[in-house]
Amino acid sequence: MNPWIAKAVILAAMVVLVGIRAPHGARSRTVKVLKNRRGPLETILLILAWLGFLVPLIWIMSPLLSFADYPLRMTTLLGGVASLVAGLWLFQRSHAHLGTNWSVTLQVREHHRLVTDGVYQHIRHPMYTALFLYSLGQLLALPNWVAGPSYLVTFGILFAFRIRAEERMMLEEFSADYAAYMARTKRLVPRVW
Ligand code: SAH
């Protein structure tokens, strides 16, 4: 199959993801931060994750990564598109539910409220589930051994270092309420983990 199809799919997905995030990013700058847990490691991992997200642009716009290309298959492309669409849907829903409680890093905001409804009802981290679905979609839809897995790897590293610290911060902030929420929910996949 012509790799231009994959290029168009990935570019559209990137634009949609940035488009969903942009208004929340702009608004979050206006909400006062009360507690900040962003250390140097978190900053490095955030930059790494952004770079991982942007690597497909190199593949789309230049021949630099062509040494790692492999043939595009219809089945993996379709699986990738399904995963990208599911990820983008969940990303939009989790942003809408978190509202002003969202931060790109580990922070407690002014008037921070514990969100436990909507897509937060069965899992505690739907936005991370969304980004894993998105990165899995990128892996499947993008026929290149470097640009395909770039976001899955870099976001996976950020997630691995962040998840316990985030839950610790939420426990400190919302104590018994968050403990009860943890007891009745899973992290990423409903009823599984
Ligand atoms: N881990 C969540 C949120 C990611 S954004 C998810 O994947 O959906 C990260 C910020 O969201 C954290 O700094 C924390 O302040 C906030 N947060 C995480 N879970 C929350 C919840 N259930 N209610 C309110 N804020 C939450």
PDB file of C-alpha atoms and ligand atoms in Angstrom:
ATOM      1  CA  MET A   1       0.000   0.000   0.000  1.00  0.00           C
ATOM      2  CA  ASN A   2       1.088   3.550  -0.640  1.00  0.00           C
ATOM      3  CA  PRO A   3       2.726   4.985   2.535  1.00  0.00           C
ATOM      4  CA  TRP A   4       1.119   8.346   1.758  1.00  0.00           C
ATOM      5  CA  ILE A   5      -2.093   6.939   3.230  1.00  0.00           C
ATOM      6  CA  ALA A   6      -0.280   6.301   6.515  1.00  0.00           C
ATOM      7  CA  LYS A   7       1.288   9.757   6.343  1.00  0.00           C
ATOM      8  CA  ALA A   8      -2.111  11.406   5.921  1.00  0.00           C
ATOM      9  CA  VAL A   9      -3.616   9.322   8.756  1.00  0.00           C
ATOM     10  CA  ILE A  10      -0.820  10.128  11.228  1.00  0.00           C
ATOM     11  CA  LEU A  11      -0.735  13.813  10.326  1.00  0.00           C
ATOM     12  CA  ALA A  12      -4.515  14.098  10.774  1.00  0.00           C
ATOM     13  CA  ALA A  13      -4.324  12.284  14.136  1.00  0.00           C
ATOM     14  CA  MET A  14      -1.521  14.602  15.336  1.00  0.00           C
ATOM     15  CA  VAL A  15      -3.507  17.686  14.338  1.00  0.00           C
ATOM     16  CA  VAL A  16      -6.640  16.409  16.107  1.00  0.00           C
ATOM     17  CA  LEU A  17      -4.705  15.570  19.297  1.00  0.00           C
ATOM     18  CA  VAL A  18      -3.029  18.985  19.402  1.00  0.00           C
ATOM     19  CA  GLY A  19      -6.382  20.617  18.603  1.00  0.00           C
ATOM     20  CA  ILE A  20      -8.048  18.840  21.555  1.00  0.00           C
ATOM     21  CA  ARG A  21      -5.209  19.761  23.931  1.00  0.00           C
ATOM     22  CA  ALA A  22      -4.666  23.399  22.854  1.00  0.00           C
ATOM     23  CA  PRO A  23      -7.626  25.118  24.570  1.00  0.00           C
ATOM     24  CA  HIS A  24      -6.989  23.180  27.809  1.00  0.00           C
ATOM     25  CA  GLY A  25      -3.308  24.082  27.710  1.00  0.00           C
ATOM     26  CA  ALA A  26      -4.150  27.759  27.234  1.00  0.00           C
ATOM     27  CA  ARG A  27      -6.777  27.743  30.000  1.00  0.00           C
ATOM     28  CA  SER A  28      -4.583  25.858  32.478  1.00  0.00           C
ATOM     29  CA  ARG A  29      -2.094  28.735  32.402  1.00  0.00           C
ATOM     30  CA  THR A  30      -4.780  30.926  33.988  1.00  0.00           C
ATOM     31  CA  VAL A  31      -5.565  28.538  36.894  1.00  0.00           C
ATOM     32  CA  LYS A  32      -3.409  29.051  39.990  1.00  0.00           C
ATOM     33  CA  VAL A  33      -1.087  26.153  40.942  1.00  0.00           C
ATOM     34  CA  LEU A  34      -1.191  25.325  44.670  1.00  0.00           C
ATOM     35  CA  LYS A  35       1.149  22.332  44.741  1.00  0.00           C
ATOM     36  CA  ASN A  36       3.831  21.496  42.175  1.00  0.00           C
ATOM     37  CA  ARG A  37       5.532  18.070  42.049  1.00  0.00           C
ATOM     38  CA  ARG A  38       7.377  18.671  38.797  1.00  0.00           C
ATOM     39  CA  GLY A  39      11.010  17.700  39.412  1.00  0.00           C
ATOM     40  CA  PRO A  40      13.904  17.742  36.880  1.00  0.00           C
ATOM     41  CA  LEU A  41      13.276  14.090  35.907  1.00  0.00           C
ATOM     42  CA  GLU A  42       9.596  14.812  35.125  1.00  0.00           C
ATOM     43  CA  THR A  43      10.658  17.777  32.956  1.00  0.00           C
ATOM     44  CA  ILE A  44      13.163  15.640  31.016  1.00  0.00           C
ATOM     45  CA  LEU A  45      10.591  12.863  30.530  1.00  0.00           C
ATOM     46  CA  LEU A  46       7.929  15.358  29.382  1.00  0.00           C
ATOM     47  CA  ILE A  47      10.317  16.733  26.746  1.00  0.00           C
ATOM     48  CA  LEU A  48      11.205  13.167  25.715  1.00  0.00           C
ATOM     49  CA  ALA A  49       7.510  12.293  25.336  1.00  0.00           C
ATOM     50  CA  TRP A  50       6.906  15.387  23.192  1.00  0.00           C
ATOM     51  CA  LEU A  51       9.873  14.474  20.987  1.00  0.00           C
ATOM     52  CA  GLY A  52       8.492  10.936  20.663  1.00  0.00           C
ATOM     53  CA  PHE A  53       5.164  12.418  19.625  1.00  0.00           C
ATOM     54  CA  LEU A  54       6.811  14.622  16.981  1.00  0.00           C
ATOM     55  CA  VAL A  55       9.164  12.000  15.412  1.00  0.00           C
ATOM     56  CA  PRO A  56       6.462  11.011  12.835  1.00  0.00           C
ATOM     57  CA  LEU A  57       6.803  14.512  11.370  1.00  0.00           C
ATOM     58  CA  ILE A  58      10.410  13.698  10.414  1.00  0.00           C
ATOM     59  CA  TRP A  59       9.173  10.514   8.723  1.00  0.00           C
ATOM     60  CA  ILE A  60       6.383  12.403   6.950  1.00  0.00           C
ATOM     61  CA  MET A  61       8.486  15.324   5.734  1.00  0.00           C
ATOM     62  CA  SER A  62      11.960  13.921   5.054  1.00  0.00           C
ATOM     63  CA  PRO A  63      13.704  10.730   3.869  1.00  0.00           C
ATOM     64  CA  LEU A  64      15.858  10.684   7.056  1.00  0.00           C
ATOM     65  CA  LEU A  65      14.145   7.634   8.578  1.00  0.00           C
ATOM     66  CA  SER A  66      13.480   5.759   5.323  1.00  0.00           C
ATOM     67  CA  PHE A  67      16.181   3.173   6.183  1.00  0.00           C
ATOM     68  CA  ALA A  68      13.698   1.799   8.784  1.00  0.00           C
ATOM     69  CA  ASP A  69      10.640   1.619   6.497  1.00  0.00           C
ATOM     70  CA  TYR A  70       8.692  -1.611   5.957  1.00  0.00           C
ATOM     71  CA  PRO A  71       5.707  -2.326   3.673  1.00  0.00           C
ATOM     72  CA  LEU A  72       2.339  -1.007   4.824  1.00  0.00           C
ATOM     73  CA  ARG A  73      -0.424  -3.618   5.243  1.00  0.00           C
ATOM     74  CA  MET A  74      -4.135  -2.851   5.048  1.00  0.00           C
ATOM     75  CA  THR A  75      -4.967  -4.873   8.209  1.00  0.00           C
ATOM     76  CA  THR A  76      -2.423  -3.105  10.435  1.00  0.00           C
ATOM     77  CA  LEU A  77      -3.391   0.278   8.979  1.00  0.00           C
ATOM     78  CA  LEU A  78      -7.071  -0.351   9.784  1.00  0.00           C
ATOM     79  CA  GLY A  79      -6.196  -1.579  13.293  1.00  0.00           C
ATOM     80  CA  GLY A  80      -4.068   1.527  13.744  1.00  0.00           C
ATOM     81  CA  VAL A  81      -6.833   3.852  12.596  1.00  0.00           C
ATOM     82  CA  ALA A  82      -9.300   2.184  15.011  1.00  0.00           C
ATOM     83  CA  SER A  83      -6.858   2.578  17.905  1.00  0.00           C
ATOM     84  CA  LEU A  84      -6.094   6.206  16.995  1.00  0.00           C
ATOM     85  CA  VAL A  85      -9.797   7.073  16.787  1.00  0.00           C
ATOM     86  CA  ALA A  86     -10.547   5.360  20.126  1.00  0.00           C
ATOM     87  CA  GLY A  87      -7.571   7.116  21.738  1.00  0.00           C
ATOM     88  CA  LEU A  88      -8.578  10.536  20.427  1.00  0.00           C
ATOM     89  CA  TRP A  89     -12.173  10.037  21.559  1.00  0.00           C
ATOM     90  CA  LEU A  90     -11.082   9.072  25.081  1.00  0.00           C
ATOM     91  CA  PHE A  91      -8.536  11.911  25.136  1.00  0.00           C
ATOM     92  CA  GLN A  92     -11.289  14.425  24.355  1.00  0.00           C
ATOM     93  CA  ARG A  93     -13.661  12.922  26.932  1.00  0.00           C
ATOM     94  CA  SER A  94     -11.071  12.830  29.729  1.00  0.00           C
ATOM     95  CA  HIS A  95     -10.032  16.444  29.053  1.00  0.00           C
ATOM     96  CA  ALA A  96     -13.705  17.498  29.109  1.00  0.00           C
ATOM     97  CA  HIS A  97     -14.288  15.685  32.428  1.00  0.00           C
ATOM     98  CA  LEU A  98     -11.106  16.869  34.164  1.00  0.00           C
ATOM     99  CA  GLY A  99     -11.699  20.495  33.128  1.00  0.00           C
ATOM    100  CA  THR A 100      -9.648  22.958  35.171  1.00  0.00           C
ATOM    101  CA  ASN A 101      -8.268  20.124  37.338  1.00  0.00           C
ATOM    102  CA  TRP A 102      -5.995  19.089  34.479  1.00  0.00           C
ATOM    103  CA  SER A 103      -2.243  19.803  34.399  1.00  0.00           C
ATOM    104  CA  VAL A 104       0.359  18.656  31.917  1.00  0.00           C
ATOM    105  CA  THR A 105       2.430  17.602  34.945  1.00  0.00           C
ATOM    106  CA  LEU A 106       1.889  16.711  38.624  1.00  0.00           C
ATOM    107  CA  GLN A 107       0.127  19.691  40.127  1.00  0.00           C
ATOM    108  CA  VAL A 108      -2.769  20.559  42.391  1.00  0.00           C
ATOM    109  CA  ARG A 109      -4.732  23.547  41.171  1.00  0.00           C
ATOM    110  CA  GLU A 110      -6.842  26.146  42.939  1.00  0.00           C
ATOM    111  CA  HIS A 111     -10.340  24.698  43.706  1.00  0.00           C
ATOM    112  CA  HIS A 112      -9.069  21.246  42.686  1.00  0.00           C
ATOM    113  CA  ARG A 113     -11.901  18.725  42.754  1.00  0.00           C
ATOM    114  CA  LEU A 114     -11.522  14.945  42.657  1.00  0.00           C
ATOM    115  CA  VAL A 115     -13.204  13.765  39.447  1.00  0.00           C
ATOM    116  CA  THR A 116     -14.689  10.267  39.725  1.00  0.00           C
ATOM    117  CA  ASP A 117     -17.489  10.291  37.172  1.00  0.00           C
ATOM    118  CA  GLY A 118     -17.837   9.895  33.401  1.00  0.00           C
ATOM    119  CA  VAL A 119     -14.770   8.226  31.899  1.00  0.00           C
ATOM    120  CA  TYR A 120     -13.194   8.421  35.405  1.00  0.00           C
ATOM    121  CA  GLN A 121     -15.843   6.099  36.841  1.00  0.00           C
ATOM    122  CA  HIS A 122     -14.091   2.755  36.212  1.00  0.00           C
ATOM    123  CA  ILE A 123     -10.446   3.775  35.653  1.00  0.00           C
ATOM    124  CA  ARG A 124      -8.321   6.410  37.398  1.00  0.00           C
ATOM    125  CA  HIS A 125      -6.202   7.379  34.370  1.00  0.00           C
ATOM    126  CA  PRO A 126      -8.350   7.478  31.218  1.00  0.00           C
ATOM    127  CA  MET A 127      -6.155  10.186  29.700  1.00  0.00           C
ATOM    128  CA  TYR A 128      -3.143   7.866  29.944  1.00  0.00           C
ATOM    129  CA  THR A 129      -5.235   4.988  28.529  1.00  0.00           C
ATOM    130  CA  ALA A 130      -6.135   7.374  25.687  1.00  0.00           C
ATOM    131  CA  LEU A 131      -2.487   8.186  25.010  1.00  0.00           C
ATOM    132  CA  PHE A 132      -1.548   4.480  25.075  1.00  0.00           C
ATOM    133  CA  LEU A 133      -4.330   3.773  22.549  1.00  0.00           C
ATOM    134  CA  TYR A 134      -3.088   6.662  20.428  1.00  0.00           C
ATOM    135  CA  SER A 135       0.539   5.494  20.569  1.00  0.00           C
ATOM    136  CA  LEU A 136      -0.504   1.916  19.774  1.00  0.00           C
ATOM    137  CA  GLY A 137      -2.431   3.308  16.792  1.00  0.00           C
ATOM    138  CA  GLN A 138       0.691   5.161  15.661  1.00  0.00           C
ATOM    139  CA  LEU A 139       2.740   1.955  16.000  1.00  0.00           C
ATOM    140  CA  LEU A 140       0.277   0.016  13.826  1.00  0.00           C
ATOM    141  CA  ALA A 141      -0.493   2.681  11.202  1.00  0.00           C
ATOM    142  CA  LEU A 142       3.031   3.963  10.650  1.00  0.00           C
ATOM    143  CA  PRO A 143       5.234   1.469   8.721  1.00  0.00           C
ATOM    144  CA  ASN A 144       8.607   2.516  10.114  1.00  0.00           C
ATOM    145  CA  TRP A 145      10.580   0.824  12.912  1.00  0.00           C
ATOM    146  CA  VAL A 146      11.732   4.165  14.387  1.00  0.00           C
ATOM    147  CA  ALA A 147       8.788   6.551  13.927  1.00  0.00           C
ATOM    148  CA  GLY A 148       6.140   3.851  14.555  1.00  0.00           C
ATOM    149  CA  PRO A 149       7.007   3.034  18.175  1.00  0.00           C
ATOM    150  CA  SER A 150       8.507   6.460  19.076  1.00  0.00           C
ATOM    151  CA  TYR A 151       5.566   7.713  21.137  1.00  0.00           C
ATOM    152  CA  LEU A 152       4.712   4.341  22.700  1.00  0.00           C
ATOM    153  CA  VAL A 153       8.268   4.090  24.043  1.00  0.00           C
ATOM    154  CA  THR A 154       8.682   7.691  25.243  1.00  0.00           C
ATOM    155  CA  PHE A 155       5.178   8.022  26.720  1.00  0.00           C
ATOM    156  CA  GLY A 156       5.575   4.563  28.304  1.00  0.00           C
ATOM    157  CA  ILE A 157       8.742   5.771  30.086  1.00  0.00           C
ATOM    158  CA  LEU A 158       6.988   8.961  31.300  1.00  0.00           C
ATOM    159  CA  PHE A 159       4.035   6.895  32.525  1.00  0.00           C
ATOM    160  CA  ALA A 160       6.257   4.374  34.345  1.00  0.00           C
ATOM    161  CA  PHE A 161       8.046   7.109  36.285  1.00  0.00           C
ATOM    162  CA  ARG A 162       4.962   9.242  36.925  1.00  0.00           C
ATOM    163  CA  ILE A 163       2.110   6.938  37.886  1.00  0.00           C
ATOM    164  CA  ARG A 164       3.053   6.171  41.514  1.00  0.00           C
ATOM    165  CA  ALA A 165       4.013   9.793  42.237  1.00  0.00           C
ATOM    166  CA  GLU A 166       0.687  11.001  40.819  1.00  0.00           C
ATOM    167  CA  GLU A 167      -1.341   8.589  42.933  1.00  0.00           C
ATOM    168  CA  ARG A 168       0.728   9.504  46.029  1.00  0.00           C
ATOM    169  CA  MET A 169       0.026  13.210  45.394  1.00  0.00           C
ATOM    170  CA  MET A 170      -3.706  12.561  44.915  1.00  0.00           C
ATOM    171  CA  LEU A 171      -3.796  10.466  48.131  1.00  0.00           C
ATOM    172  CA  GLU A 172      -2.126  13.298  50.069  1.00  0.00           C
ATOM    173  CA  GLU A 173      -4.580  15.805  48.665  1.00  0.00           C
ATOM    174  CA  PHE A 174      -7.849  13.851  48.819  1.00  0.00           C
ATOM    175  CA  SER A 175      -6.924  11.240  51.491  1.00  0.00           C
ATOM    176  CA  ALA A 176      -9.880   8.943  52.268  1.00  0.00           C
ATOM    177  CA  ASP A 177     -11.817   9.999  49.155  1.00  0.00           C
ATOM    178  CA  TYR A 178      -8.957   9.009  46.846  1.00  0.00           C
ATOM    179  CA  ALA A 179      -8.284   5.802  48.829  1.00  0.00           C
ATOM    180  CA  ALA A 180     -11.943   4.809  48.355  1.00  0.00           C
ATOM    181  CA  TYR A 181     -11.736   5.766  44.668  1.00  0.00           C
ATOM    182  CA  MET A 182      -8.596   3.597  44.293  1.00  0.00           C
ATOM    183  CA  ALA A 183     -10.340   0.686  45.982  1.00  0.00           C
ATOM    184  CA  ARG A 184     -13.223   0.670  43.493  1.00  0.00           C
ATOM    185  CA  THR A 185     -11.315   1.432  40.256  1.00  0.00           C
ATOM    186  CA  LYS A 186      -8.413   0.170  38.131  1.00  0.00           C
ATOM    187  CA  ARG A 187      -5.581   2.247  36.690  1.00  0.00           C
ATOM    188  CA  LEU A 188      -5.835   1.937  32.899  1.00  0.00           C
ATOM    189  CA  VAL A 189      -8.093  -0.913  31.840  1.00  0.00           C
ATOM    190  CA  PRO A 190     -11.548  -1.411  33.429  1.00  0.00           C
ATOM    191  CA  ARG A 191     -11.670  -4.563  35.615  1.00  0.00           C
ATOM    192  CA  VAL A 192      -8.125  -5.588  34.533  1.00  0.00           C
ATOM    193  CA  TRP A 193      -5.356  -3.216  35.777  1.00  0.00           C
TER     194      TRP A 193
HETATM  195  N1  SAH B   1      -3.970  10.643  35.361  1.00  0.00           N
HETATM  196  C1  SAH B   1      -5.177  11.283  34.907  1.00  0.00           C
HETATM  197  C2  SAH B   1      -4.989  12.782  34.707  1.00  0.00           C
HETATM  198  C3  SAH B   1      -3.830  13.172  33.861  1.00  0.00           C
HETATM  199  S1  SAH B   1      -3.481  14.912  33.953  1.00  0.00           S
HETATM  200  C4  SAH B   1      -5.651  10.628  33.634  1.00  0.00           C
HETATM  201  O1  SAH B   1      -4.865   9.891  33.022  1.00  0.00           O
HETATM  202  O2  SAH B   1      -6.793  10.813  33.238  1.00  0.00           O
HETATM  203  C5  SAH B   1      -2.529  14.940  35.428  1.00  0.00           C
HETATM  204  C6  SAH B   1      -3.144  15.767  36.546  1.00  0.00           C
HETATM  205  O3  SAH B   1      -4.499  15.480  36.692  1.00  0.00           O
HETATM  206  C7  SAH B   1      -2.505  15.479  37.888  1.00  0.00           C
HETATM  207  O4  SAH B   1      -1.489  16.406  38.135  1.00  0.00           O
HETATM  208  C8  SAH B   1      -3.627  15.638  38.892  1.00  0.00           C
HETATM  209  O5  SAH B   1      -3.547  16.893  39.497  1.00  0.00           O
HETATM  210  C9  SAH B   1      -4.879  15.598  38.052  1.00  0.00           C
HETATM  211  N2  SAH B   1      -5.742  14.452  38.324  1.00  0.00           N
HETATM  212  C10 SAH B   1      -5.465  13.153  38.127  1.00  0.00           C
HETATM  213  N3  SAH B   1      -6.528  12.382  38.445  1.00  0.00           N
HETATM  214  C11 SAH B   1      -7.504  13.231  38.840  1.00  0.00           C
HETATM  215  C12 SAH B   1      -8.847  13.039  39.285  1.00  0.00           C
HETATM  216  N4  SAH B   1      -9.400  11.830  39.376  1.00  0.00           N
HETATM  217  N5  SAH B   1      -9.559  14.151  39.618  1.00  0.00           N
HETATM  218  C13 SAH B   1      -9.018  15.368  39.538  1.00  0.00           C
HETATM  219  N6  SAH B   1      -7.762  15.614  39.132  1.00  0.00           N
HETATM  220  C14 SAH B   1      -7.007  14.545  38.781  1.00  0.00           C
END
